[in-house]
Coordinates of C-alpha atoms in Angstrom, one line a residue:
M1 CA 94.4 90.6 137.8
S2 CA 91.5 91.6 135.6
E3 CA 88.5 90.2 135.3
H4 CA 87.8 91.2 132.1
G5 CA 90.1 91.6 129.0
P6 CA 90.9 95.2 128.0
R7 CA 88.2 97.7 126.4
V8 CA 89.8 99.1 123.5
G9 CA 88.2 102.0 121.3
V10 CA 89.5 102.5 117.8
L11 CA 88.9 106.2 116.3
G12 CA 89.9 107.1 112.7
S13 CA 88.2 107.8 109.4
Y14 CA 86.1 104.4 109.4
G15 CA 82.8 103.7 108.0
G16 CA 83.0 102.7 104.5
Y17 CA 84.1 106.0 102.8
N18 CA 87.7 104.2 101.2
L19 CA 88.6 101.3 100.7
G20 CA 92.4 102.1 102.3
D21 CA 90.9 102.8 105.6
E22 CA 88.5 99.8 105.6
A23 CA 91.9 97.7 105.1
I24 CA 93.4 99.3 107.6
L25 CA 91.0 98.8 110.2
A26 CA 90.5 95.0 109.1
S27 CA 94.4 94.4 109.6
L28 CA 94.2 96.5 113.2
L29 CA 91.6 94.3 114.4
A30 CA 92.5 90.6 113.0
D31 CA 96.2 91.8 114.7
L32 CA 94.2 92.7 117.5
R33 CA 92.0 89.9 118.2
A34 CA 95.2 87.5 117.4
R35 CA 97.1 88.9 120.2
R36 CA 94.2 89.7 122.5
P37 CA 90.9 87.6 121.9
D38 CA 90.2 88.5 125.3
A39 CA 89.9 92.5 124.0
E40 CA 86.4 93.8 124.3
V41 CA 86.8 96.3 120.9
L42 CA 84.6 99.3 120.3
V43 CA 85.1 100.9 116.8
F44 CA 84.0 104.7 116.4
S45 CA 82.4 104.6 113.1
R46 CA 81.2 107.1 110.6
D47 CA 79.0 105.2 109.5
P48 CA 77.8 102.6 112.1
G49 CA 75.8 100.6 110.2
H50 CA 78.6 100.0 107.5
T51 CA 81.1 99.3 110.5
E52 CA 78.5 96.5 112.0
R53 CA 77.8 94.8 108.8
E54 CA 81.8 94.6 107.9
H55 CA 82.7 93.8 111.1
P56 CA 81.0 91.4 113.1
G57 CA 81.9 90.6 116.7
V58 CA 82.7 94.8 117.9
A59 CA 81.2 97.3 119.2
V60 CA 80.1 100.4 116.9
A61 CA 79.4 103.8 118.6
A62 CA 78.4 106.8 116.3
W63 CA 81.0 109.7 116.8
E64 CA 80.3 112.6 113.9
G65 CA 76.7 114.2 115.1
V66 CA 76.6 113.4 118.3
G67 CA 77.0 115.2 121.0
R68 CA 80.0 115.3 123.7
D69 CA 78.4 113.7 126.7
H70 CA 77.4 110.8 124.1
T71 CA 80.7 110.7 123.4
A72 CA 82.1 111.0 126.6
T73 CA 80.1 108.1 127.9
S74 CA 81.3 105.7 125.4
L75 CA 85.1 106.5 125.8
A76 CA 84.7 106.2 130.1
R77 CA 84.4 102.6 129.7
L78 CA 87.5 101.9 127.6
D79 CA 90.5 100.8 129.1
M80 CA 92.3 102.4 125.9
L81 CA 91.8 104.6 123.2
V82 CA 93.3 103.7 119.8
L83 CA 93.9 106.8 117.4
G84 CA 94.2 105.9 113.6
G85 CA 95.7 104.2 111.5
G86 CA 95.9 106.0 108.4
G87 CA 96.5 109.7 107.2
I88 CA 93.8 111.7 109.5
L89 CA 96.1 114.2 111.3
Y90 CA 96.1 117.1 108.8
D91 CA 95.1 120.5 108.9
T92 CA 91.5 121.2 110.0
E93 CA 90.7 117.6 110.0
A94 CA 93.1 116.6 113.4
R95 CA 91.1 118.7 115.4
R96 CA 87.6 116.4 114.7
Y97 CA 89.6 113.2 115.9
L98 CA 91.8 114.8 118.6
R99 CA 88.4 116.4 120.3
V100 CA 87.5 113.1 121.0
V101 CA 91.3 112.5 122.3
R102 CA 91.1 115.5 124.6
T103 CA 87.7 114.1 125.8
A104 CA 89.4 110.9 126.8
Q105 CA 92.6 111.4 128.4
E106 CA 90.3 114.2 130.5
Q107 CA 88.8 110.9 131.7
R108 CA 92.0 109.4 132.0
V109 CA 91.8 107.0 129.2
P110 CA 95.6 106.2 127.6
V111 CA 95.7 106.8 124.2
F112 CA 97.9 105.2 121.8
T113 CA 98.5 106.2 118.1
Y114 CA 98.4 103.4 115.6
A115 CA 100.5 104.2 112.7
L116 CA 99.6 107.4 111.7
G117 CA 99.6 109.3 108.9
V118 CA 100.5 112.8 109.5
G119 CA 100.5 116.0 107.5
P120 CA 100.3 118.6 106.2
L121 CA 100.1 120.6 109.8
T122 CA 100.4 124.4 109.1
E123 CA 97.3 125.7 111.1
E124 CA 98.8 126.6 114.6
F125 CA 95.2 125.3 116.0
D126 CA 95.8 122.0 114.6
C127 CA 99.2 121.7 115.6
T128 CA 98.4 122.5 119.4
M129 CA 96.1 120.1 119.4
V130 CA 98.3 117.9 118.5
R131 CA 100.8 119.0 120.3
D132 CA 98.7 118.5 123.5
A133 CA 97.1 115.3 122.8
L134 CA 100.4 113.3 121.4
G135 CA 102.3 114.6 124.5
Q136 CA 99.6 112.9 126.4
A137 CA 99.7 109.6 125.1
V138 CA 101.3 106.7 126.3
E139 CA 103.0 105.9 123.1
V140 CA 103.3 107.5 119.6
T141 CA 103.7 105.6 116.0
V142 CA 103.8 106.8 112.8
R143 CA 103.7 104.9 109.5
D144 CA 106.1 106.7 108.0
E145 CA 109.4 109.0 107.9
E146 CA 107.3 112.2 106.5
S147 CA 104.9 111.7 109.5
K148 CA 107.7 111.7 111.7
V149 CA 109.0 114.7 110.3
A150 CA 105.6 116.9 110.3
L151 CA 105.2 115.9 114.1
E152 CA 108.5 117.3 114.7
E153 CA 107.9 120.3 112.6
A154 CA 104.6 120.9 114.6
G155 CA 106.6 120.9 117.7
V156 CA 105.7 117.1 118.9
T157 CA 108.8 116.5 121.4
A158 CA 107.7 113.1 122.4
T159 CA 109.2 110.1 120.8
V160 CA 107.5 109.0 117.8
T161 CA 108.2 105.3 116.2
V162 CA 108.2 104.6 112.7
T163 CA 106.3 101.3 112.0
A164 CA 104.4 100.7 108.8
D165 CA 101.4 101.2 107.4
P166 CA 98.5 98.5 108.6
A167 CA 97.1 97.7 105.2
L168 CA 100.2 95.8 104.5
L169 CA 98.9 93.1 106.6
L170 CA 95.8 92.6 104.9
Q171 CA 94.7 89.2 103.3
P172 CA 93.2 88.7 100.4
E173 CA 89.6 87.6 99.7
E174 CA 88.0 86.1 96.8
F175 CA 87.2 88.4 94.0
D176 CA 84.9 86.6 91.3
A177 CA 87.4 87.0 87.9
R178 CA 84.5 86.4 85.7
L179 CA 83.5 90.0 86.8
L180 CA 86.6 91.0 84.8
R181 CA 86.5 88.6 81.9
D182 CA 82.8 89.4 81.1
S183 CA 83.5 93.2 80.9
L184 CA 87.0 93.4 79.3
P185 CA 88.0 92.6 75.5
A186 CA 89.7 89.0 75.3
G187 CA 93.3 88.3 74.7
R188 CA 94.7 91.6 76.4
R189 CA 97.1 92.2 79.4
V190 CA 95.4 94.4 82.0
V191 CA 96.8 97.7 83.5
G192 CA 95.2 98.7 86.7
M193 CA 94.9 102.5 87.3
S194 CA 93.9 104.5 90.3
V195 CA 92.7 108.4 90.4
R196 CA 91.9 110.6 92.8
E197 CA 90.1 114.1 93.5
P198 CA 91.7 117.3 94.7
G199 CA 90.5 117.4 98.1
R200 CA 91.9 119.0 101.8
A201 CA 94.9 116.0 101.4
A202 CA 95.7 117.3 97.9
Q203 CA 94.5 121.1 97.3
H204 CA 97.8 121.4 95.3
L205 CA 96.1 119.4 92.5
D206 CA 94.9 120.7 89.7
A207 CA 92.1 118.7 88.0
D208 CA 92.0 119.4 84.7
E209 CA 95.9 119.3 84.1
Y210 CA 96.3 115.9 85.7
H211 CA 93.3 114.0 83.7
Q212 CA 94.5 115.2 80.5
L213 CA 98.7 114.0 81.6
L214 CA 96.7 110.5 82.7
A215 CA 94.8 110.5 79.7
Q216 CA 97.8 110.9 77.7
V217 CA 99.7 107.7 79.8
G218 CA 96.6 105.7 79.2
D219 CA 96.6 106.2 75.5
F220 CA 99.9 105.0 75.1
I221 CA 99.5 102.1 77.7
V222 CA 96.6 100.8 75.8
H223 CA 98.3 100.8 72.4
R224 CA 101.8 100.3 73.3
L225 CA 101.3 97.6 75.6
D226 CA 98.4 95.8 73.8
A227 CA 95.8 96.6 77.4
S228 CA 92.9 97.2 78.3
L229 CA 93.1 99.7 81.3
L230 CA 91.0 98.9 84.5
F231 CA 89.9 102.2 86.6
V232 CA 89.9 100.7 90.1
P233 CA 88.1 103.4 92.7
M234 CA 89.2 103.4 95.8
E235 CA 86.2 105.7 97.8
R236 CA 82.9 106.7 95.5
G237 CA 84.6 110.3 94.2
D238 CA 87.7 108.5 92.5
I239 CA 84.5 107.2 89.8
R240 CA 83.7 111.0 88.7
H241 CA 87.8 111.4 88.0
S242 CA 88.1 108.3 86.6
H243 CA 85.7 109.2 83.7
A244 CA 87.4 112.6 83.7
V245 CA 90.4 111.1 82.8
L246 CA 88.9 108.1 80.3
S247 CA 86.7 111.1 78.4
R248 CA 90.0 113.0 77.5
M249 CA 91.3 109.1 76.0
T250 CA 91.5 108.9 72.2
A251 CA 91.6 104.6 73.3
A252 CA 88.5 105.0 75.6
E253 CA 86.8 101.7 74.4
H254 CA 89.4 99.7 75.7
C255 CA 89.4 100.9 79.5
R256 CA 86.6 100.2 81.9
V257 CA 85.5 101.5 85.5
L258 CA 85.2 99.2 88.6
Y259 CA 81.4 99.5 89.8
G260 CA 80.2 98.1 92.7
Q261 CA 80.6 97.3 96.5
Y262 CA 84.2 95.3 97.4
R263 CA 85.7 94.8 100.5
P264 CA 89.6 95.7 101.0
G265 CA 90.6 91.9 100.6
Q266 CA 88.8 91.2 97.3
I267 CA 90.3 94.5 95.9
L268 CA 93.6 92.9 97.0
D269 CA 92.9 89.4 95.3
L270 CA 91.8 91.2 92.1
M271 CA 95.6 92.8 91.8
R272 CA 96.2 89.0 91.1
S273 CA 94.3 89.7 87.4
L274 CA 96.9 93.0 86.7
D275 CA 99.7 92.8 84.7
L276 CA 101.1 96.6 85.8
A277 CA 100.0 99.2 88.4
V278 CA 99.7 102.9 87.9
G279 CA 98.3 104.5 90.2
M280 CA 97.5 107.9 92.8
R281 CA 95.8 106.5 95.9
L282 CA 98.6 105.0 98.2
H283 CA 96.6 101.4 99.0
F284 CA 96.0 101.0 95.7
L285 CA 99.6 101.2 95.4
I286 CA 99.8 99.1 98.7
F287 CA 97.6 96.5 97.0
A288 CA 99.7 96.2 94.2
A289 CA 102.7 95.7 96.2
L290 CA 101.5 92.7 98.0
S291 CA 100.5 91.1 94.8
G292 CA 103.8 91.5 93.1
V293 CA 102.4 93.8 90.2
P294 CA 105.0 96.3 88.8
L295 CA 104.1 99.7 89.7
L296 CA 104.8 103.4 88.9
A297 CA 103.1 105.6 91.9
L298 CA 101.8 109.2 91.0
P299 CA 103.3 110.6 94.0
Y300 CA 100.5 113.6 94.6
A301 CA 101.6 113.6 98.4
G302 CA 104.9 113.0 100.1
K303 CA 103.3 109.5 101.7
V304 CA 102.8 108.2 97.9
F305 CA 106.3 109.1 97.6
D306 CA 107.9 107.5 100.4
F307 CA 106.1 104.6 100.4
A308 CA 107.2 104.2 96.5
Q309 CA 111.1 105.2 97.4
R310 CA 111.1 102.0 100.5
I311 CA 109.8 99.6 98.0
G312 CA 112.0 100.4 95.0
A313 CA 109.5 101.3 92.9
P314 CA 110.1 104.3 90.0
V315 CA 108.7 107.7 91.3
P316 CA 108.2 110.4 88.6
R317 CA 108.8 114.1 90.4
G318 CA 104.9 114.8 90.4
V319 CA 101.7 114.5 88.9
V320 CA 101.5 118.2 88.2
R321 CA 104.8 119.3 87.1
E322 CA 105.7 116.0 85.1
A323 CA 104.9 116.1 81.5
A324 CA 103.3 113.3 79.8
G325 CA 106.6 112.4 77.3
P326 CA 109.1 111.8 80.7
L327 CA 105.9 109.8 82.6
I328 CA 104.9 107.6 79.2
A329 CA 108.9 107.3 79.0
Q330 CA 108.9 105.8 83.1
V331 CA 105.7 103.8 82.4
D332 CA 107.7 101.9 78.9
R333 CA 111.0 101.6 81.1
L334 CA 109.3 100.1 83.7
W335 CA 107.3 97.3 81.3
D336 CA 110.6 96.2 80.4
E337 CA 111.6 95.9 83.9
R338 CA 109.3 94.2 85.2
P339 CA 110.7 90.6 86.1
Q340 CA 113.3 92.6 88.4
R341 CA 110.8 94.8 89.6
Q342 CA 109.0 92.0 90.8
D343 CA 111.6 90.9 93.1
E344 CA 112.8 94.0 94.1
I345 CA 109.1 94.7 95.3
T346 CA 108.2 91.3 96.8
A347 CA 111.5 91.6 99.2
N348 CA 111.1 95.2 100.3
V349 CA 107.5 94.3 100.6
A350 CA 108.1 91.4 102.7
A351 CA 110.3 93.9 105.1
M352 CA 108.0 96.2 105.3
R353 CA 105.2 93.7 106.4
Q354 CA 107.9 93.3 109.4
R355 CA 107.7 96.7 110.4
A356 CA 103.8 97.2 110.1
T357 CA 104.1 94.2 113.1
E358 CA 105.6 95.9 115.2
T359 CA 102.8 98.7 115.7
G360 CA 100.3 95.9 117.1
R361 CA 103.3 94.5 118.9
R362 CA 103.4 97.8 120.9
L363 CA 100.1 98.0 121.4
G364 CA 99.9 94.5 122.6
A365 CA 102.5 95.6 125.1
Q366 CA 100.6 98.2 126.2
L367 CA 97.6 96.3 127.0
D368 CA 99.6 93.7 128.9
R369 CA 100.2 96.1 131.6
I370 CA 96.5 97.4 131.8
A371 CA 94.8 93.6 131.8
P372 CA 97.3 90.9 131.4
L373 CA 96.4 88.0 129.4
A374 CA 94.6 85.5 131.6
E375 CA 96.6 82.4 132.2
R376 CA 95.0 79.3 129.8
E377 CA 94.7 76.1 131.9
P378 CA 97.1 73.3 131.4
V379 CA 96.3 70.6 128.7
A380 CA 95.6 67.3 130.2
A381 CA 98.4 64.6 128.7
G382 CA 96.5 62.5 126.5

């Protein structure tokens, strides 16, 4: 019997850069604490100060900009390294995380992949690292079918289990609704919108093209639904792209961009104030679905398309190819169908939440093999 609980490292894109990643970390830690309250957790963070403030009670280590020996020292103390969750295994980015994984495996530290998002993976260097690292993992779980296919196409032969995004288990925290009442015109509906930058995960996006497209959609929403449009940034760069869409709208006076620093649970709570959600960011859509808000996904990537299909939300052909007319028609139809859409989304999200718990259950089983949970003393009868 181990004299201490399992020492678990968690490696992902953590450190406050993206609210979706922070939602994943919050959910992962909450699930791990519930299953193994005796676990000692070390989070490898891109911004250790942020992680220490937002997640008290866990140890934190930097992994970017530090030497390999420094990271190896932290890894050597672990009983398990958890890779994920979130979309971190894609071209050029995958190798950054897998260098740390390889260092752990060289020290015989077991690696568990936690509801990973994978792809695109086309660079042979990244594919080779993925095959080697995941081939040695004690278990591989991914959050969607697209990720499983991406691993198979990269040559991974290990068994891959599809669960669901950990953020589906996030719990809301109070958002001060007065902030909305003070900034949005009174007496109008509120529609949330999420945009994103064309980054390495969405290189095919043409910014000018989709800014103009969403400006037309935004104007329709304002006039057709008698609504205010609230842009909800999920990371810092989204603010600039929100303003780029705003600058092309004729009804910009009815629009606002949400400013300030918020925790994921607060944004989840904010979603309850929305009448409709239209967005690109996966976790914006997950938050809307968790809140029962009818949503239209703008699928810049397969993960967004996959999620929308799984919850029964309407899915346009794509942000780039979609003409304004058909997209506006889908918004109009969604508004008319919102009562039945809400019921369908609520039922499907409940099933996905159940699948999301499977990741933690599998991790817990692996930890039980390494360090069984000590039996509690029986409670004396009163």
